[in-house]
Short mmCIF file of C-alpha atoms in Angstrom, two decimals:
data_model
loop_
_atom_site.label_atom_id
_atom_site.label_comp_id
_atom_site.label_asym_id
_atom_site.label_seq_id
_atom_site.Cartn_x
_atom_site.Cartn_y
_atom_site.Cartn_z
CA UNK A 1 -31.74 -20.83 16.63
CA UNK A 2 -32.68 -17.49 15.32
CA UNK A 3 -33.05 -14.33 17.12
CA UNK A 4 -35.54 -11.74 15.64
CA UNK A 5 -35.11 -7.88 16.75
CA UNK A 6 -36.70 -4.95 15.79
CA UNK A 7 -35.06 -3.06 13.16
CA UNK A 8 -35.15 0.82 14.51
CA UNK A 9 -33.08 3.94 12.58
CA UNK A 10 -30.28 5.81 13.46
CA UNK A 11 -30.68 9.32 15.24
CA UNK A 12 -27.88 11.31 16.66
CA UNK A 13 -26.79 10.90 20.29
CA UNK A 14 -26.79 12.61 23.59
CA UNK A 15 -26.24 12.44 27.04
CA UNK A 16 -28.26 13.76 29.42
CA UNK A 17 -26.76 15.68 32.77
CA UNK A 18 -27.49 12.78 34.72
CA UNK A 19 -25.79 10.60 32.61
CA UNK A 20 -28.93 8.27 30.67
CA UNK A 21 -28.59 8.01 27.10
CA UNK A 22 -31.16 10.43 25.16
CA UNK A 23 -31.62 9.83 21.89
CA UNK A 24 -32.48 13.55 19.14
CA UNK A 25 -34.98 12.51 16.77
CA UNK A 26 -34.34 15.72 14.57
CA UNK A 27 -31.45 15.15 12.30
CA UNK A 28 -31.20 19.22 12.25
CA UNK A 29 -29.76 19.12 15.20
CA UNK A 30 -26.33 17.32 13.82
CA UNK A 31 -24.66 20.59 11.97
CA UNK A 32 -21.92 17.84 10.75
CA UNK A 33 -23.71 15.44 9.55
CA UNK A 34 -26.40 17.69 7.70
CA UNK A 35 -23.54 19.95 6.42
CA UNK A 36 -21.65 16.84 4.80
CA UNK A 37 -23.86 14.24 4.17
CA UNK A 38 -26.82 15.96 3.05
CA UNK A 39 -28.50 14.41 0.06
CA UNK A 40 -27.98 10.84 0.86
CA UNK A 41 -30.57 8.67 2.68
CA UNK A 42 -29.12 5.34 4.22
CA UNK A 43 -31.09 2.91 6.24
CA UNK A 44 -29.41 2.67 9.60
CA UNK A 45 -30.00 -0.37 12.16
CA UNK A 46 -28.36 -1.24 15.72
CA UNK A 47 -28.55 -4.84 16.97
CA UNK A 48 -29.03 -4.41 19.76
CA UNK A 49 -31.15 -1.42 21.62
CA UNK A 50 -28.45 -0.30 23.51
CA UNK A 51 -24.66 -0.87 22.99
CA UNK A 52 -21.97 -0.54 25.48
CA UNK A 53 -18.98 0.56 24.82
CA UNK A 54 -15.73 1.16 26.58
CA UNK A 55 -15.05 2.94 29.26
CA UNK A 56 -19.02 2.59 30.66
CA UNK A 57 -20.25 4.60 27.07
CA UNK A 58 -24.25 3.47 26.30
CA UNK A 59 -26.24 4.48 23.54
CA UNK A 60 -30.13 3.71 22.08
CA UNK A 61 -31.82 4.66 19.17
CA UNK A 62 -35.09 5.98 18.68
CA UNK A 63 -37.86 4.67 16.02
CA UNK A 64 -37.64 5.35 12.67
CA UNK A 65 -40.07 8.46 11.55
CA UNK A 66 -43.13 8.05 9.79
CA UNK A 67 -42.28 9.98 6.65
CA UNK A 68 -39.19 7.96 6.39
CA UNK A 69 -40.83 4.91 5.50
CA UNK A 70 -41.70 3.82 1.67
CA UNK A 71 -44.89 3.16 0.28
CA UNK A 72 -43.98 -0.06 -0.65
CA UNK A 73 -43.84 -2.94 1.51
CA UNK A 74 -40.40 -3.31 3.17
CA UNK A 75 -38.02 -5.84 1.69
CA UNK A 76 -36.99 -9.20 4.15
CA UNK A 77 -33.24 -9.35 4.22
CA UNK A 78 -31.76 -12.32 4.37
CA UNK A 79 -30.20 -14.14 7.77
CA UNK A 80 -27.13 -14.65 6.10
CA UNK A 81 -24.92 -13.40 3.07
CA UNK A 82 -21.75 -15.06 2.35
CA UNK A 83 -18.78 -12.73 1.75
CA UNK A 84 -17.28 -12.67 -2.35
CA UNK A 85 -14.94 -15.40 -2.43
CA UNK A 86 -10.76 -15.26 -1.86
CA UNK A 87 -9.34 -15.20 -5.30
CA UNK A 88 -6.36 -17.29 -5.48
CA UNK A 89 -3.37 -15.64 -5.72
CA UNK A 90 -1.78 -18.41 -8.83
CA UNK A 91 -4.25 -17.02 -11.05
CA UNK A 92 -5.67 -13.96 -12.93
CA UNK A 93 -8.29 -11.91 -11.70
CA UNK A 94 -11.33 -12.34 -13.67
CA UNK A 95 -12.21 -9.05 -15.84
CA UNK A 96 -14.51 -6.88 -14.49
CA UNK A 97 -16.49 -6.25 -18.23
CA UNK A 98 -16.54 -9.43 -20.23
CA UNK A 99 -14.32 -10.41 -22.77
CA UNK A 100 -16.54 -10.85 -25.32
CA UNK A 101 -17.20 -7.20 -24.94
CA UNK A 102 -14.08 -5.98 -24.90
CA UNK A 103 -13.01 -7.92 -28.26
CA UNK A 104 -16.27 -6.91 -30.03
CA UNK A 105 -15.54 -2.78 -28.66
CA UNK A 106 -11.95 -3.08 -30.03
CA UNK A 107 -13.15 -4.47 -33.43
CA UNK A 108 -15.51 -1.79 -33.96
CA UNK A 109 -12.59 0.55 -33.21
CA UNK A 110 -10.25 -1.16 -35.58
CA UNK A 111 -12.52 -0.78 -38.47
CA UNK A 112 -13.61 2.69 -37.58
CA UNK A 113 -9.85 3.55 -37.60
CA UNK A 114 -9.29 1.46 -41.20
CA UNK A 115 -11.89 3.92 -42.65
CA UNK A 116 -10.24 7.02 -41.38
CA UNK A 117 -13.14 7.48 -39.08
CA UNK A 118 -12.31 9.27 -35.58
CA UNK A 119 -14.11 7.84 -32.31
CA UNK A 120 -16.48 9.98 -30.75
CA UNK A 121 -15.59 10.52 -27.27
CA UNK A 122 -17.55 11.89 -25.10
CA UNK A 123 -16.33 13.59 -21.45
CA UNK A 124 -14.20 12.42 -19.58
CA UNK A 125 -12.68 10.02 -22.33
CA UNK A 126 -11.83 12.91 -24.49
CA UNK A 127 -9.80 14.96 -21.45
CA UNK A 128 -12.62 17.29 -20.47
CA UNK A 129 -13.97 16.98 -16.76
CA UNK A 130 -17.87 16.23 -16.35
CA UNK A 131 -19.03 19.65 -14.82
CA UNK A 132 -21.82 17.68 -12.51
CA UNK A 133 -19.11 15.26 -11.11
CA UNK A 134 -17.22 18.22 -9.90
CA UNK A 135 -18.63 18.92 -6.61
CA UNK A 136 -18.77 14.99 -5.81
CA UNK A 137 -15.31 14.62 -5.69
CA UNK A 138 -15.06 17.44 -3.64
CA UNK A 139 -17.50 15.43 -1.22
CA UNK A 140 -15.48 12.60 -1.41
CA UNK A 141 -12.23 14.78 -0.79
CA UNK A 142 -14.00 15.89 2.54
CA UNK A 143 -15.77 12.76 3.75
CA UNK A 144 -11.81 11.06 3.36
CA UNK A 145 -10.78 13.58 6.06
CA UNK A 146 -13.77 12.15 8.14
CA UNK A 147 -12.91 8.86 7.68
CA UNK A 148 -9.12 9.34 8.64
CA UNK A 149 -9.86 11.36 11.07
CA UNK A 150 -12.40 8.90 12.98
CA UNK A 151 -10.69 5.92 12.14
CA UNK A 152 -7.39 7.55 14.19
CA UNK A 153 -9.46 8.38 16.84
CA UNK A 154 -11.26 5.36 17.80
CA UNK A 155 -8.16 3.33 17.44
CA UNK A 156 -7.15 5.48 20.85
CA UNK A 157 -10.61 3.81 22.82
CA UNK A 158 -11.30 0.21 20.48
CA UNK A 159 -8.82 -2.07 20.43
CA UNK A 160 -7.41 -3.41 17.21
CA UNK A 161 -5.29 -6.19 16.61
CA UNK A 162 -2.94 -7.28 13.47
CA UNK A 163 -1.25 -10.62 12.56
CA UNK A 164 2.35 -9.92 12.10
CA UNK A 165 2.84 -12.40 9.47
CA UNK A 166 -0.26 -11.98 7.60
CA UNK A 167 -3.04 -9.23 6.41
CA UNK A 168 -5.38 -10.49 8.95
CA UNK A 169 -6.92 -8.48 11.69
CA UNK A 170 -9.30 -8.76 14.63
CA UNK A 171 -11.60 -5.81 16.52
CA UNK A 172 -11.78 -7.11 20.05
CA UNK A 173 -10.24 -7.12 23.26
CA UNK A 174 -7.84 -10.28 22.53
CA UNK A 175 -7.12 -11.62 19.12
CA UNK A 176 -9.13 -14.42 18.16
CA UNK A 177 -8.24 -18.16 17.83
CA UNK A 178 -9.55 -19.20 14.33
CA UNK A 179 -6.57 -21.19 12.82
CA UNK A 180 -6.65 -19.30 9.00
CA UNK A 181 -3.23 -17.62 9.62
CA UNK A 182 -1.35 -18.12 5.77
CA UNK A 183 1.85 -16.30 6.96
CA UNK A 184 5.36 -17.91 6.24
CA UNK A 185 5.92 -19.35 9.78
CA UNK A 186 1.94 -20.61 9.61
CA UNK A 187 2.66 -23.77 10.26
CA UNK A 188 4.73 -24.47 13.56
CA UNK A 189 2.17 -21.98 15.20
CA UNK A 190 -0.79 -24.25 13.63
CA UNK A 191 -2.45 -21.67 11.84
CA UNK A 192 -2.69 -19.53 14.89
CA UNK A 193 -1.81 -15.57 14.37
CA UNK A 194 0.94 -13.83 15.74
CA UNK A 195 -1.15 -10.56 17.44
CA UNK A 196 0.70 -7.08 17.70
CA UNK A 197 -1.32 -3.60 17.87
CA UNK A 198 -3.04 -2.36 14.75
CA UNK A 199 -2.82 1.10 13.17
CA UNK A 200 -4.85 3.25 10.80
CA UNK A 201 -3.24 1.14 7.60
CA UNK A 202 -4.72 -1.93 8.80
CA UNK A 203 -7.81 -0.61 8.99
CA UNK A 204 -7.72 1.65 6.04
CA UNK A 205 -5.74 -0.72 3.39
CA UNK A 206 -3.50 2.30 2.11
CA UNK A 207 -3.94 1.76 -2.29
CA UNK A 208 -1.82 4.35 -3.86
CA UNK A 209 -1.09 5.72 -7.25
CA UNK A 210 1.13 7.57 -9.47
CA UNK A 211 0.18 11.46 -9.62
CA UNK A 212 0.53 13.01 -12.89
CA UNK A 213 0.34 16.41 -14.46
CA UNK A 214 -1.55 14.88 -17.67
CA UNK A 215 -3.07 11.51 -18.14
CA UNK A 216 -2.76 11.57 -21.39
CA UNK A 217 0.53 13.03 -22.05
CA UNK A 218 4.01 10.51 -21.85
CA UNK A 219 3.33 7.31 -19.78
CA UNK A 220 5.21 6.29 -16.44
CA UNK A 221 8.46 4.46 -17.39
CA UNK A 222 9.98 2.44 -15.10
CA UNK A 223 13.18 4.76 -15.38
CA UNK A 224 11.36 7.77 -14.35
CA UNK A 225 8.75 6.18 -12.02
CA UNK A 226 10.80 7.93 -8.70
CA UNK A 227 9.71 11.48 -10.78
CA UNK A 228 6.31 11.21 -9.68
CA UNK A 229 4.44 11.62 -6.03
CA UNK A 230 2.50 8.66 -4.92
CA UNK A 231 -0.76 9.88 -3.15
CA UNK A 232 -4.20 7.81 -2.02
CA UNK A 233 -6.59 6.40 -5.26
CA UNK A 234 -9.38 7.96 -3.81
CA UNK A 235 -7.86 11.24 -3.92
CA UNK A 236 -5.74 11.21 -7.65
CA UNK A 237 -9.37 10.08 -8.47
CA UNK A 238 -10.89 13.56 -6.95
CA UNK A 239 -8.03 15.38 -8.78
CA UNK A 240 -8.65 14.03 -12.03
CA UNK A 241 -12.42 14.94 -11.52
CA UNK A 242 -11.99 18.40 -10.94
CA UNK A 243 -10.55 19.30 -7.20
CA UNK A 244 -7.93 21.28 -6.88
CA UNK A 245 -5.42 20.67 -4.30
CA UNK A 246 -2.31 23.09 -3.45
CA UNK A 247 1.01 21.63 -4.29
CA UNK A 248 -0.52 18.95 -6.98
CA UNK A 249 -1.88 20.62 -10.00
CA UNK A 250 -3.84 18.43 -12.79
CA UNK A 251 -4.13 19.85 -16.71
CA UNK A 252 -7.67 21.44 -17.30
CA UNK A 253 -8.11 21.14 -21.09
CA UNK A 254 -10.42 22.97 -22.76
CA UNK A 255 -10.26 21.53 -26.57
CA UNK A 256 -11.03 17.34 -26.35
CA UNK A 257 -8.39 15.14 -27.45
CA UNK A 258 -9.23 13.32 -30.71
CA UNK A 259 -8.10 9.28 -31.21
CA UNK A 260 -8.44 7.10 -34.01
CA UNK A 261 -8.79 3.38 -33.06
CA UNK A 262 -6.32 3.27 -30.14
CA UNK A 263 -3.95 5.86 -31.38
CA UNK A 264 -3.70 9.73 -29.98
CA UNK A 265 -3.68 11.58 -33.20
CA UNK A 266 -4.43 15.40 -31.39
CA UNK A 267 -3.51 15.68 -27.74
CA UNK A 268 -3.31 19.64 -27.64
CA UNK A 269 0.47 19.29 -27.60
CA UNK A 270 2.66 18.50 -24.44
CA UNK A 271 2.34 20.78 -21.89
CA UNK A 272 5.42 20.73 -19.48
CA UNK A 273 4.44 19.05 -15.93
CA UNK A 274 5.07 22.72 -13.14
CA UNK A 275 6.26 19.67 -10.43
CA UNK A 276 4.14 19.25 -6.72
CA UNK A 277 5.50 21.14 -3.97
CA UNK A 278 4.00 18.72 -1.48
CA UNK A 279 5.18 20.76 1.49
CA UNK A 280 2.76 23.34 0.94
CA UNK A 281 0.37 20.86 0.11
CA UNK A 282 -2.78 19.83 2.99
CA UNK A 283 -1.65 16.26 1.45
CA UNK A 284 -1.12 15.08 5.16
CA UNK A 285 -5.02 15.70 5.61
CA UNK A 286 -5.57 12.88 3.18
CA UNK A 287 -2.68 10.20 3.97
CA UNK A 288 -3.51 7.40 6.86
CA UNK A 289 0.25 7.74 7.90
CA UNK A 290 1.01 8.56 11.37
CA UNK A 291 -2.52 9.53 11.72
CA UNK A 292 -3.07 8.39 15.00
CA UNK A 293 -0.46 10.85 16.34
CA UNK A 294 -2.25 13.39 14.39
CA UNK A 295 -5.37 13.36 16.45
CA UNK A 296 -5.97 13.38 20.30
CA UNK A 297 -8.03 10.88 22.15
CA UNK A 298 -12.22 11.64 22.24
CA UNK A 299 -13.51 12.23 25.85
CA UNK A 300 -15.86 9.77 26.27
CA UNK A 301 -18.86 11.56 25.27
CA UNK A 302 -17.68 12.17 21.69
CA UNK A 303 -17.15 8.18 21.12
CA UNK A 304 -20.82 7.56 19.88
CA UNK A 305 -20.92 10.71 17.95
CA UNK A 306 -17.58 10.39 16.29
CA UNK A 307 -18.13 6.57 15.30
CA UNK A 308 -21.33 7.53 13.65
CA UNK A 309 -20.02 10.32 11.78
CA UNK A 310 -17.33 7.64 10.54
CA UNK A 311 -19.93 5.71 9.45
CA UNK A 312 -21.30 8.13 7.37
CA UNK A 313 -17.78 9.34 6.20
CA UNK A 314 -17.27 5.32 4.85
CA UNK A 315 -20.62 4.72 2.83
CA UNK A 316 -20.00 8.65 1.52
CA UNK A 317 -16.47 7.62 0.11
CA UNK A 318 -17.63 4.37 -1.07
CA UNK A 319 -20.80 5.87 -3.27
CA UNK A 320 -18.68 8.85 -4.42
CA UNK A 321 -15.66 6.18 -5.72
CA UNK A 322 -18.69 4.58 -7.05
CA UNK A 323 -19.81 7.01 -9.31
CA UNK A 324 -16.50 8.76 -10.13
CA UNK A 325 -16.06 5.24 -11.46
CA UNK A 326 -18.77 4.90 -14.29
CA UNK A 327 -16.83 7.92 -15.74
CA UNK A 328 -13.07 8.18 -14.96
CA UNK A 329 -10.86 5.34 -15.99
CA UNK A 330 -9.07 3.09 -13.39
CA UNK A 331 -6.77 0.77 -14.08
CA UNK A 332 -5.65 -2.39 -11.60
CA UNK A 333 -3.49 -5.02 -12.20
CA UNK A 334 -5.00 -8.45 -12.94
CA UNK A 335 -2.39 -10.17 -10.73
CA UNK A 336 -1.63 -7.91 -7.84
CA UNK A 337 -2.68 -4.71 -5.49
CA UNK A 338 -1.36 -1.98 -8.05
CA UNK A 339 -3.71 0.63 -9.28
CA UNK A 340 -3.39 3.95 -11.43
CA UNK A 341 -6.22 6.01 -12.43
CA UNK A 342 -5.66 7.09 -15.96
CA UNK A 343 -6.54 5.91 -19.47
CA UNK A 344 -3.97 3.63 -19.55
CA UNK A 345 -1.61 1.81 -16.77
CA UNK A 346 2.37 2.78 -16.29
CA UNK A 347 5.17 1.03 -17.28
CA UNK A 348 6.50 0.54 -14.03
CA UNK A 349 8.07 -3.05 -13.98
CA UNK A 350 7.18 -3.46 -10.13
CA UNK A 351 4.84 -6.87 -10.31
CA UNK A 352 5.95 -9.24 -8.67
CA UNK A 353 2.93 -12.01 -8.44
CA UNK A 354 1.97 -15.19 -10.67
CA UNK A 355 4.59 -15.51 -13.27
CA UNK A 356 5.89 -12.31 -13.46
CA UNK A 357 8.39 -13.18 -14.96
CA UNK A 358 6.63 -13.96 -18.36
CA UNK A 359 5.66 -10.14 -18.24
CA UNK A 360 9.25 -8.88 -17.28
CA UNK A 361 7.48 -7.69 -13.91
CA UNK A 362 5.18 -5.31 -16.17
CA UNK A 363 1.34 -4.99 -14.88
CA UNK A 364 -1.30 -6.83 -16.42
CA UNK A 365 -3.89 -3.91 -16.88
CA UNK A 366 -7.29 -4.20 -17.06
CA UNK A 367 -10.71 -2.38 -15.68
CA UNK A 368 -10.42 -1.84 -11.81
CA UNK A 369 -13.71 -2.31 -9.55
CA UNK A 370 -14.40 -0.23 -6.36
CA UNK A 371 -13.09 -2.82 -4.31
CA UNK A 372 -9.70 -2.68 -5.37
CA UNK A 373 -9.51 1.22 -5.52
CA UNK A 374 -11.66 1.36 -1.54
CA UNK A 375 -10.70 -2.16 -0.14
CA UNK A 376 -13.29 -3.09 2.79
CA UNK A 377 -10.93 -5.36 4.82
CA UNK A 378 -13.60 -7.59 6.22
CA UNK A 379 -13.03 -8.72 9.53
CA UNK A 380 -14.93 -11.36 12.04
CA UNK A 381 -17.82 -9.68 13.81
CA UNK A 382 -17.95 -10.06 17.60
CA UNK A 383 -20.83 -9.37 19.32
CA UNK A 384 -18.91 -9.50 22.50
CA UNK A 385 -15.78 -7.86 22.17
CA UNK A 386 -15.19 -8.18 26.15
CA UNK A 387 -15.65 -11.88 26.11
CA UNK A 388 -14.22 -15.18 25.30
CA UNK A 389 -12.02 -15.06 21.38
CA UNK A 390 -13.72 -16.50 18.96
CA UNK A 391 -13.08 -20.36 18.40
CA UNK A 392 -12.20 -22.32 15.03
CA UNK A 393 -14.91 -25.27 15.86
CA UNK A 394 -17.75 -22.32 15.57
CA UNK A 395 -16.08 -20.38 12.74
CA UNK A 396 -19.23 -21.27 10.54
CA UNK A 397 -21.76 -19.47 12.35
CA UNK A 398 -19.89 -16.42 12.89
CA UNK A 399 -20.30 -13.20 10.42
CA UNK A 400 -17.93 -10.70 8.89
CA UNK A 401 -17.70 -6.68 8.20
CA UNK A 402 -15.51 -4.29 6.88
CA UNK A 403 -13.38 -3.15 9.45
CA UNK A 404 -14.68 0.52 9.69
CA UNK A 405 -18.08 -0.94 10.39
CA UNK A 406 -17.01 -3.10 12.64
CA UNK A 407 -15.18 -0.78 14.52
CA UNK A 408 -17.62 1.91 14.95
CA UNK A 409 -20.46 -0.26 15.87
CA UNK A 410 -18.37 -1.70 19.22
CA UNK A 411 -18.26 2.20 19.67
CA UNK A 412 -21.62 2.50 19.54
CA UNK A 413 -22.64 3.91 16.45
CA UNK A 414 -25.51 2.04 14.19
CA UNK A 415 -24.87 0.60 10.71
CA UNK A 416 -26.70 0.16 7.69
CA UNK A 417 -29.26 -2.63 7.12
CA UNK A 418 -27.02 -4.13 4.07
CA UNK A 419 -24.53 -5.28 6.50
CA UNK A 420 -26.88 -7.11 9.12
CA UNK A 421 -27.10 -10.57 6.78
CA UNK A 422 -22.93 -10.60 6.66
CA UNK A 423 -23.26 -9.90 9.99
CA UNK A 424 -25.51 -12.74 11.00
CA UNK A 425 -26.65 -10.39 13.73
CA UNK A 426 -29.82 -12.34 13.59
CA UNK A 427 -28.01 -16.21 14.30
CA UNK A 428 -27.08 -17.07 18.03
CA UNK A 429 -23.90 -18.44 18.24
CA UNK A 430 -23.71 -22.10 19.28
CA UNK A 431 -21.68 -23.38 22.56
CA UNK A 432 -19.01 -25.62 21.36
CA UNK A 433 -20.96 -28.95 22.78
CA UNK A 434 -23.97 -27.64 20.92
CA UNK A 435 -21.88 -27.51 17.53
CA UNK A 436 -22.16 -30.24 16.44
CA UNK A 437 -26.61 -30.59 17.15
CA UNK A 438 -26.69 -27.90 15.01
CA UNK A 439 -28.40 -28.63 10.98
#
């Protein structure tokens, strides 16, 4: 039971006067796109060659150019790709780099440090800022405002819907009816969800962290943790890689720090934190609260072109992240959703997960991955959002996104190939009586 289609690229969209759907095979002809996303090349793919959305909205894509296309022979992707698994929650999270590693790295240090020998750090580890990583966090600042921005607005045309009593959420017209609910009340409701209307945040999982003056000056007690702003990871990441934002400075050293084993020996003295002003600051541009007040409805021409500048926004934030990443130092907590970006974690005694109290509610700190700093909230993919929920009997064969992709592609934008085989875009769905025929 396997439906082939032809994989066809993305191209910006139009209307025409009489109201058919063009398609512009000229990317030049998108000032927003090319003027924030130039430089990056993702493979774009619609299901199906024309997608309705609400309020009568169609859209079709046009073939992909010739001197798109690679020499080399075009990889098969797979039917199906099975999301990472659900970590359970009575358990550490497993470290990012090995252990082994880690013990082996901290040896070396250890002896280096017994023979009076200083590490050699090299940028960003010693407190300088890479010079090349500078103007992508500055991409990453502006493809965030995208994002938000998008995300608010198609909330006003897609409906969205969030289980009170649980994280989970659903992109459709009615909530669906798999029983997976784990909320507190789970089990006189049988697993169903309790539906209300969705916002930004459930879309957007909102990770914040501690802003400071100087990573590497005194460490967040839990006594003076209500001293310091909490903004987005993404964008205390882009500050510590070089942007500056109004109302929220960040040290600039110019002399590296020097350490010997794990100790601080020369930190160019402690510099006195000036203190965020943030109501001067364009912080608001950057924070998923309220944002859906912030931003008017789209007419219904701008609902393709919006959803596919969203898309672009997403995989933008998610490669810059990415690649601040290999240099700047997160931190995340090994047993819950806390993250700081900084050499090493606060103090904060906040935790609250598996045996916290062992740890007197400290953090358990460790290396963070890009998942935990840009969360992609999968959701179930529907390829019908006007028609029946989805059922638990055929849970098996249905597919999952994150919700930004999910939500753009019911407003008609196209998404890249790497999410077609979590998708299962390419499996029809069973009828319940056919469930059980099926291999």
């Amino acid at each position: 039971m396997l439906r082939h289609l032809p994989a066809v690229s993305f191209a910006p969209w139009a209307v025409s006067n009489k109201g058919d759907p063009l398609c512009l095979a000229e990317m030049s002809r998108h000032p927003v796109l090319n003027s924030s996303f130039h430089g990056l090349k993702f493979g774009f793919v619609c299901s199906n060659p024309t997608v309705k959305i609400n309020r009568g909205i169609s859209a079709c894509t046009s073939k992909r150019p010739n001197h798109n296309r690679s020499k080399k022979k075009d990889e098969i992707l797979p039917q199906n790709v099975d999301l990472p698994t659900i970590l359970p929650k009575k358990k550490k999270k497993p470290f990012p780099v090995p252990i082994k590693k880690l013990l082996q790295e901290g040896r070396i240090n250890k002896k280096l440090a017994q023979m009076g020998i200083e590490r050699h750090l090299e940028p960003p580890k010693n407190g300088l800022l890479v010079p090349k990583l500078v103007p992508v966090a500055y991409e990453v600042v502006h493809a965030w405002k995208i994002l938000i921005r998008g995300v608010a607005q198609l909330l006003h045309v897609v409906p969205v819907h969030a289980c009170s009593e649980c994280s989970e959420i659903h992109v459709a017209e009615t909530g669906h009816h798999i029983q997976n609910c784990r909320g507190s009340t789970n089990g006189r409701r049988k697993g169903l969800h309790s539906w209300i209307k969705g916002s930004v945040d459930d879309i957007l999982v909102p990770i914040e962290s501690y802003h400071m003056y100087d990573p590497y000056g005194r460490r967040i007690k839990h006594e003076t943790r209500l001293n310091f702003d909490r903004i987005p990871a993404v964008v205390e990441l882009c500050i510590q890689a070089g942007v500056e934002l109004p109302g929220y400075p960040s040290r600039r050293r110019t002399e590296p720090i020097r350490m010997m084993g794990k100790k601080v020996i020369d930190i160019g003295g402690l510099v006195e934190d000036p203190g965020t002003s943030p109501s001067t600051s364009p912080i608001i541009e950057l924070d998923t609260h309220r944002a859906v007040d912030r931003f008017p409805p789209p007419t219904d021409r701008e609902i393709p072109k919006i959803a596919q500048e969203t898309v672009y926004a997403y995989e933008k934030v998610k490669w810059g992240v990415a690649k601040l990443m290999r240099k700047y130092t997160v931190k995340a907590c090994g047993y819950c959703s806390e993250v700081h970006v900084g050499p090493w974690g606060h103090n904060a005694k906040l935790c609250g997960e598996f045996k916290h109290q062992w740890r007197d509610g400290k953090h358990g700190w460790q290396d963070a991955t890009v998942d935990e700093v840009f969360p992609p909230n999968y959701v179930w993919h529907v390829e019908e959002p006007n028609g029946p929920p989805l059922t638990n009997a055929l849970k098996r064969f249905y597919g999952k996104a994150p919700a930004v992709i999910e939500l753009c592609f019911q407003a008609g934008a196209c998404v890249p190939d790497k999410y077609r085989p979590m998708m299962r875009v390419d499996i029809v769905t069973p009828e319940d009586d056919e469930a059980r025929l099926v291999a």
